[in-house]
Short mmCIF file of C-alpha atoms in Angstrom, two decimals:
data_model
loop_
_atom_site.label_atom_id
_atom_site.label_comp_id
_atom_site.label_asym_id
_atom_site.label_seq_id
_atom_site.Cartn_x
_atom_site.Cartn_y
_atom_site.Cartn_z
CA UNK A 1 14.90 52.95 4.12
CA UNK A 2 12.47 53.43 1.52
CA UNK A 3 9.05 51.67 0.77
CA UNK A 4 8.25 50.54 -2.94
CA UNK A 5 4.51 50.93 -4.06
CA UNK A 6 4.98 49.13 -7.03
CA UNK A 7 5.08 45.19 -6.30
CA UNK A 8 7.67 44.28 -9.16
CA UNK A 9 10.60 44.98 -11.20
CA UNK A 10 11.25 43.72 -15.00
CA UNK A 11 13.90 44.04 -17.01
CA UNK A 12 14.78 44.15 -20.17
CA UNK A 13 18.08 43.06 -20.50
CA UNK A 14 20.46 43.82 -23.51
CA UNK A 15 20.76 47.49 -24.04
CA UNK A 16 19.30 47.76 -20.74
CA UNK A 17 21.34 45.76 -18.01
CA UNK A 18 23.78 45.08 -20.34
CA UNK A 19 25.48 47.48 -22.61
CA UNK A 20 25.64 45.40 -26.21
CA UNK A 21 24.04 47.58 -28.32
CA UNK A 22 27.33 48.26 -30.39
CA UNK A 23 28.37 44.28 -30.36
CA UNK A 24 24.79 43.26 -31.36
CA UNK A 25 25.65 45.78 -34.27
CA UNK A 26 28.58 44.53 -35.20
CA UNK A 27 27.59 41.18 -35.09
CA UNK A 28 24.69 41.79 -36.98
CA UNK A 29 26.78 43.80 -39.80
CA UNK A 30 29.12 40.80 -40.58
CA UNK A 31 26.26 38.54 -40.41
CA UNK A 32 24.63 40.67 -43.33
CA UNK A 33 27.52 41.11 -45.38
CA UNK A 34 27.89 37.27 -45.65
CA UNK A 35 24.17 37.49 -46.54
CA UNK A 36 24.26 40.15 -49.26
CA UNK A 37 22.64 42.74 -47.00
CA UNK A 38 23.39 45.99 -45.75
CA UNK A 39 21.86 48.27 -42.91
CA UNK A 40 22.49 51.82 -41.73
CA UNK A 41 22.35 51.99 -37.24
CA UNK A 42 19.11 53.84 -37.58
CA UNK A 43 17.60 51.23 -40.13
CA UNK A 44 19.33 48.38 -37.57
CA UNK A 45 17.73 50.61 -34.60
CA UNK A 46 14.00 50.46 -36.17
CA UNK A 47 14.23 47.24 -37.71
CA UNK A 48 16.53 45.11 -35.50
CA UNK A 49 16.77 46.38 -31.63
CA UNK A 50 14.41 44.45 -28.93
CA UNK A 51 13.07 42.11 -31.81
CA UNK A 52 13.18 38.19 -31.76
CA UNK A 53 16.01 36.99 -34.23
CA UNK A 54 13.32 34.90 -35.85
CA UNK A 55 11.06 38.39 -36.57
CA UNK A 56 14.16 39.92 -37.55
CA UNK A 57 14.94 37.24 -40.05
CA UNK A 58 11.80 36.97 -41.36
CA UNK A 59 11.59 41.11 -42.20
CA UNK A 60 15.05 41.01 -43.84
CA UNK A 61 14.02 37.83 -46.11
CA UNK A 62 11.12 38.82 -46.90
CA UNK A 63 9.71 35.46 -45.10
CA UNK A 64 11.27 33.27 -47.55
CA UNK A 65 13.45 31.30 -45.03
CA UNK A 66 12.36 27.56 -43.73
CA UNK A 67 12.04 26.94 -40.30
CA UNK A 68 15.56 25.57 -40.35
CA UNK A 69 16.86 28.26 -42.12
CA UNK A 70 15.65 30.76 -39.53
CA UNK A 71 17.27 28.43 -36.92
CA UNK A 72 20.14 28.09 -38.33
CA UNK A 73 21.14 31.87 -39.31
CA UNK A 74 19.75 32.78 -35.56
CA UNK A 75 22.88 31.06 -34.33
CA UNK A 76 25.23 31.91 -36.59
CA UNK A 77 24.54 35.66 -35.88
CA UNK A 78 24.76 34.58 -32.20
CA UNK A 79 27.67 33.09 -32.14
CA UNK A 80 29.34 35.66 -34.17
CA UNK A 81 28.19 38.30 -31.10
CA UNK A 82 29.15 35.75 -28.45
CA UNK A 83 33.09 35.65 -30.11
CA UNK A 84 32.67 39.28 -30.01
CA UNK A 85 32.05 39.48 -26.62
CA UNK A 86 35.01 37.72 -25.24
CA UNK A 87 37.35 39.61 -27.22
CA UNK A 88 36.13 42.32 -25.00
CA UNK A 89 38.71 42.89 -21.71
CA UNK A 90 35.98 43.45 -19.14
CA UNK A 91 32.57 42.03 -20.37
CA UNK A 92 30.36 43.04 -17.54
CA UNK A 93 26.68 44.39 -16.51
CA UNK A 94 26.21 47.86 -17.10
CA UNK A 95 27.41 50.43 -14.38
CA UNK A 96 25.23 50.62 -11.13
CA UNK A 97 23.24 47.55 -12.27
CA UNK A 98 24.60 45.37 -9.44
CA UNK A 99 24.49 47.45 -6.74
CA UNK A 100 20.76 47.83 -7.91
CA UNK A 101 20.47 44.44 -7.70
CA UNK A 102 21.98 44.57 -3.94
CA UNK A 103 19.49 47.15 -3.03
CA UNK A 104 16.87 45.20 -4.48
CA UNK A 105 17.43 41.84 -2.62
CA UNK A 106 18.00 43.90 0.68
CA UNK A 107 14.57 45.42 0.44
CA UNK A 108 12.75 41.98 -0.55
CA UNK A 109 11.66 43.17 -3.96
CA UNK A 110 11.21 40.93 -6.52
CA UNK A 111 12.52 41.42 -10.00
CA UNK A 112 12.95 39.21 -13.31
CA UNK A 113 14.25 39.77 -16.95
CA UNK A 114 12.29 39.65 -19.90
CA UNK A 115 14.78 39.27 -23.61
CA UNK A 116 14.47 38.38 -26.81
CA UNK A 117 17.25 36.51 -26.33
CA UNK A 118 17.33 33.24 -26.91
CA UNK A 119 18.49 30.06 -24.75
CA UNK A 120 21.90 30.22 -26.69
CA UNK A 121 22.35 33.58 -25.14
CA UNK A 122 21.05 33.19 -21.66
CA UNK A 123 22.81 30.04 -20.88
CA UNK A 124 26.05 32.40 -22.38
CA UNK A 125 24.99 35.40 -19.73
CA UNK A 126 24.49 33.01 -16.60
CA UNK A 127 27.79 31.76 -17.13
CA UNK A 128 30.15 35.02 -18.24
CA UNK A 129 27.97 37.25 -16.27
CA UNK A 130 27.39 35.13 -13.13
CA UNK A 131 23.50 36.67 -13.29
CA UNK A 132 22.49 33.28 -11.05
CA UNK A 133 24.04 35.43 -7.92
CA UNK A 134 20.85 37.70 -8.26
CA UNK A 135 18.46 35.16 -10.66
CA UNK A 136 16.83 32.00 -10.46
CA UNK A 137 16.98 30.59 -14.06
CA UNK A 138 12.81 30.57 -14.15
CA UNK A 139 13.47 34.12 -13.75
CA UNK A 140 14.38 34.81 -16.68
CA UNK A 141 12.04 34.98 -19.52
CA UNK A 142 13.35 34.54 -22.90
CA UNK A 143 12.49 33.68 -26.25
CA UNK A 144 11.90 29.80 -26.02
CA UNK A 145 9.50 29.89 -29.53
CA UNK A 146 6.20 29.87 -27.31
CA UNK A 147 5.66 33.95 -27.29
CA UNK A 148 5.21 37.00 -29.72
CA UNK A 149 8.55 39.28 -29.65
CA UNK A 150 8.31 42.89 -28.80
CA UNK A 151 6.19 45.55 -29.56
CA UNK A 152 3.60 43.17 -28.06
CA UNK A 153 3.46 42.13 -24.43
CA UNK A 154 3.96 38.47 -24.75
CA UNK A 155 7.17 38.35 -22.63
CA UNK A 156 6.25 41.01 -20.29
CA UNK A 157 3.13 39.29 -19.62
CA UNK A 158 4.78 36.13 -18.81
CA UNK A 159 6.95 38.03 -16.28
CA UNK A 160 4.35 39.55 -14.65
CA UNK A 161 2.44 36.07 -14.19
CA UNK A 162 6.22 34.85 -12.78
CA UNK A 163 6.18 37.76 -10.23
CA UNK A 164 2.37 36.76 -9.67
CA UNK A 165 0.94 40.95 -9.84
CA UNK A 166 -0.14 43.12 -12.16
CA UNK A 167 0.69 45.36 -15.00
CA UNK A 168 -0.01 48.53 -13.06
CA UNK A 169 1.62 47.26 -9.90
CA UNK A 170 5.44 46.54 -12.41
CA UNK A 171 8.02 49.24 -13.74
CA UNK A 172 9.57 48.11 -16.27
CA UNK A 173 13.38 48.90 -17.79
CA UNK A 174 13.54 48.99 -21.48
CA UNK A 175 15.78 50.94 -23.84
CA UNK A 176 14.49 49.89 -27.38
CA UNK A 177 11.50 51.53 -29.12
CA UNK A 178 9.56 47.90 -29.87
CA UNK A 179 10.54 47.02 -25.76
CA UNK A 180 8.84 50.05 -24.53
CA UNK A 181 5.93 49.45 -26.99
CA UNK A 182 5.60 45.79 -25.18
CA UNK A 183 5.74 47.27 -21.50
CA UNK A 184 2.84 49.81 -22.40
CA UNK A 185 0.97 47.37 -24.12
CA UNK A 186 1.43 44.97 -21.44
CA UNK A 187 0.31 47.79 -19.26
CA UNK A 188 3.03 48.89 -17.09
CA UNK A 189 2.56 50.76 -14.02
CA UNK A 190 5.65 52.73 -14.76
CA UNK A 191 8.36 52.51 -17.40
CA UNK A 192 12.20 54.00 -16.92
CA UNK A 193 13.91 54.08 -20.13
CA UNK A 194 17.59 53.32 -20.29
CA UNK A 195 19.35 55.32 -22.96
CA UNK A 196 22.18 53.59 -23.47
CA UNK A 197 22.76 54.34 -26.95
CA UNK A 198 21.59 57.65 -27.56
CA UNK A 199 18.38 56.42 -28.92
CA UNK A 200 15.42 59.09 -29.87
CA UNK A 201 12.42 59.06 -26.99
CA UNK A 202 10.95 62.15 -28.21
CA UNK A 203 7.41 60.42 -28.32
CA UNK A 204 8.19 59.71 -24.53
CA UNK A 205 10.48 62.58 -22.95
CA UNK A 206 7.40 63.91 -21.90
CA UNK A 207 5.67 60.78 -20.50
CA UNK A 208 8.44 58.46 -19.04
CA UNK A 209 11.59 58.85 -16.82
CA UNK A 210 14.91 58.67 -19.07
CA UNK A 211 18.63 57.71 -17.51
CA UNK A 212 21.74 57.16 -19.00
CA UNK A 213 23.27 55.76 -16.31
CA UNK A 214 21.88 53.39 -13.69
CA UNK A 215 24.06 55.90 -10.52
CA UNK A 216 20.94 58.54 -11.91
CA UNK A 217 17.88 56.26 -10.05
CA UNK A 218 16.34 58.19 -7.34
CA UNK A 219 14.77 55.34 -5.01
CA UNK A 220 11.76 57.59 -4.60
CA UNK A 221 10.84 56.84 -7.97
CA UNK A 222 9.19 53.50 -6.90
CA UNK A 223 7.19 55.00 -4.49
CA UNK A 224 5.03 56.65 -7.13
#
């Protein structure tokens, strides 16, 4: 058995429980090409990973777009992921994430997601991923227009207030720059990046525990 000193879990969920960088790309890439745009992985990694769609628009036209118009391309770069995602043979939760989960319940600790994903998104995850096995759909915070994306806390924030503790009572799960950002700004007791995608940590190798596979969590982590 082992006893958890932090009182919470968050996490972030694509790139982090689920594996999507690479659809999210590729969903992204034919969305720009219909749009006259064009973006390298790192510029998609800096400018696009973690960040509300609406954000994201915003950046690449140069805020010109109506309300609508944000609205409106949001989905269609949605749906064109979703269609990606059941061409896929086994679209599933990363590796080790549901035995996590297991462990979790069986020690009574309470965890939630926090995503920039919208409710287009989550309503698609609940149903392909079965994620109401392991989460009440109030616990899952997503964009719903009301909050700030990532770097700042908004959505962290509101998870914490859902799991009713503290900043430095969470750990938090992120793999994108702008997430981890938002979990130190939202003041995280402890953050465990998920490098699912080879990303660059350098500015937190030194600072924050890294895995690249969710098999590599050492339980005694949480006791710290």
């Amino acid at each position: 058995m082992y006893y958890m000193k932090r009182k919470g879990i968050i996490f972030d969920f694509n790139g982090t429980l689920l594996w999507d960088t690479q659809l999210h790309n590729r969903a992204w890439d034919n969305f720009l090409k219909n749009h006259g745009f064009s973006l390298s992985d790192e510029e998609k990694h800096q400018r696009i990973h973690g960040r509300l769609n609406s954000d994201i628009l915003k950046d690449l036209f140069e805020s010109k777009l109506t309300r609508e118009e944000i609205e409106r391309y949001a989905l269609e770069k949605e749906y064109e992921y979703q269609r990606l995602c059941k061409e896929i043979d086994e679209f599933s939760l990363a590796e080790g994430v549901i035995e996590l989960f297991n462990k979790l319940k069986e020690q009574d600790i309470p965890f939630v997601i926090a995503t920039a994903s919208g409710i287009e998104n989550v309503e698609f995850y609940i149903r392909e991923l079965e994620l109401n096995k392991w989460f009440k759909k109030e616990h899952i915070v997503y964009n719903d227009g009301s909050m700030r994306g990532k770097p700042l806390p908004d959505l962290f924030l509101r998870a914490m207030d859902i799991l009713g503790i503290e900043g430095e009572d969470t750990i938090i799960f992120e793999d994108s720059i702008s997430g981890i950002r938002a979990a130190e700004a939202a003041g995280a007791g402890k953050v465990i990046i998920v490098d699912s995608n080879s990303g660059e940590y350098n500015s937190w190798v030194d600072k924050y525990t890294i895995i690249t596979h969710f098999h590599q969590i050492d339980y005694e982590w949480f006791n710290k």
